[in-house]
PDB file of C-alpha atoms in Angstrom:
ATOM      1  CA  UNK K   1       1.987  -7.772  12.286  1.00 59.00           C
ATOM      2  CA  UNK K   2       0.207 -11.407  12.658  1.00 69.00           C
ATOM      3  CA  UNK K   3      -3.305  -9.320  11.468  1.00 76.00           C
ATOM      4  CA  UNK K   4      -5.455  -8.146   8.562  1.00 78.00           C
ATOM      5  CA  UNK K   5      -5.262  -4.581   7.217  1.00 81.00           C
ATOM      6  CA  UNK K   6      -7.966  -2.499   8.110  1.00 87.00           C
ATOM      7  CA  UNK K   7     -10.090  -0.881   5.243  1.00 90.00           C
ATOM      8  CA  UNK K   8      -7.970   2.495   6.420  1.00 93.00           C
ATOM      9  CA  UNK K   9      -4.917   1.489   5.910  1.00 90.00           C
ATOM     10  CA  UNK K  10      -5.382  -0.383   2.374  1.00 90.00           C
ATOM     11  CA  UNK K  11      -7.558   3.222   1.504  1.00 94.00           C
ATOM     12  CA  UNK K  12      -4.302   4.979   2.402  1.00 94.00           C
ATOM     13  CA  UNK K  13      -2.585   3.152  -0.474  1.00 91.00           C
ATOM     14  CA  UNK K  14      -5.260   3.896  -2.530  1.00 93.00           C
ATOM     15  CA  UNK K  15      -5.238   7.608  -1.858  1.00 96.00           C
ATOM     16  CA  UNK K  16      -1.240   7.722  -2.269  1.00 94.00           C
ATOM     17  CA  UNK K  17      -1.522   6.284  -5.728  1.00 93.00           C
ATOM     18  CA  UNK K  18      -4.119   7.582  -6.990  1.00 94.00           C
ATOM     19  CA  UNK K  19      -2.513  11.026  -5.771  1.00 96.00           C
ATOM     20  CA  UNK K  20       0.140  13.454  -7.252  1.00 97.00           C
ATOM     21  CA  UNK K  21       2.576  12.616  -4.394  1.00 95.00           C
ATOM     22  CA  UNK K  22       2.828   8.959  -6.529  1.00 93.00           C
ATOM     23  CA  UNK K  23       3.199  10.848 -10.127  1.00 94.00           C
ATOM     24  CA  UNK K  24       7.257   9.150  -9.843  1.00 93.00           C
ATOM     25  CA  UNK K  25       6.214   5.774  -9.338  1.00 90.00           C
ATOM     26  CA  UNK K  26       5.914   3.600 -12.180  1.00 90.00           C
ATOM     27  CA  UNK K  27       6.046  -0.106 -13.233  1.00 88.00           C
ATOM     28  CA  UNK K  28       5.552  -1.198  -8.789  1.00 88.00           C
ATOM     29  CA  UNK K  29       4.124  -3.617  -7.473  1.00 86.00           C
ATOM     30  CA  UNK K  30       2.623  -2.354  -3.946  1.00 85.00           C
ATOM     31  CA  UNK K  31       1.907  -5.200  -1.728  1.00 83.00           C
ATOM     32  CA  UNK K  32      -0.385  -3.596   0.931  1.00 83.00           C
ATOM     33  CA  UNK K  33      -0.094  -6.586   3.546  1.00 82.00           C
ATOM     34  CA  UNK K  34       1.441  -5.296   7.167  1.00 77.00           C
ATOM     35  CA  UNK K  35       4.819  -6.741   5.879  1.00 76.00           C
ATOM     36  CA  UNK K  36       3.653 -10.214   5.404  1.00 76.00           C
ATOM     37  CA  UNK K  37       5.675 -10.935   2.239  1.00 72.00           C
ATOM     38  CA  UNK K  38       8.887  -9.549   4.155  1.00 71.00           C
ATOM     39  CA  UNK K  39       8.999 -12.397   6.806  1.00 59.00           C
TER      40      UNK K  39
END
């Protein structure tokens, strides 16, 4: 994914974390970046 993240998707992170679906994460690091770090 040779592109930047819309402000949708990195608001979809937001929303996850900052909802209870999240409540079992702890201590992450969540790199919102279309897999960038990966390749």
């Amino acid at each position: 994914m040779p592109r930047m993240g819309t402000p949708e998707e990195v608001a979809a992170a937001v929303l996850f974390l900052s909802s209870s679906a999240s409540a079992f994460t702890t201590g992450s690091v969540v790199a919102v970046d279309g897999g960038y770090l990966v390749a």
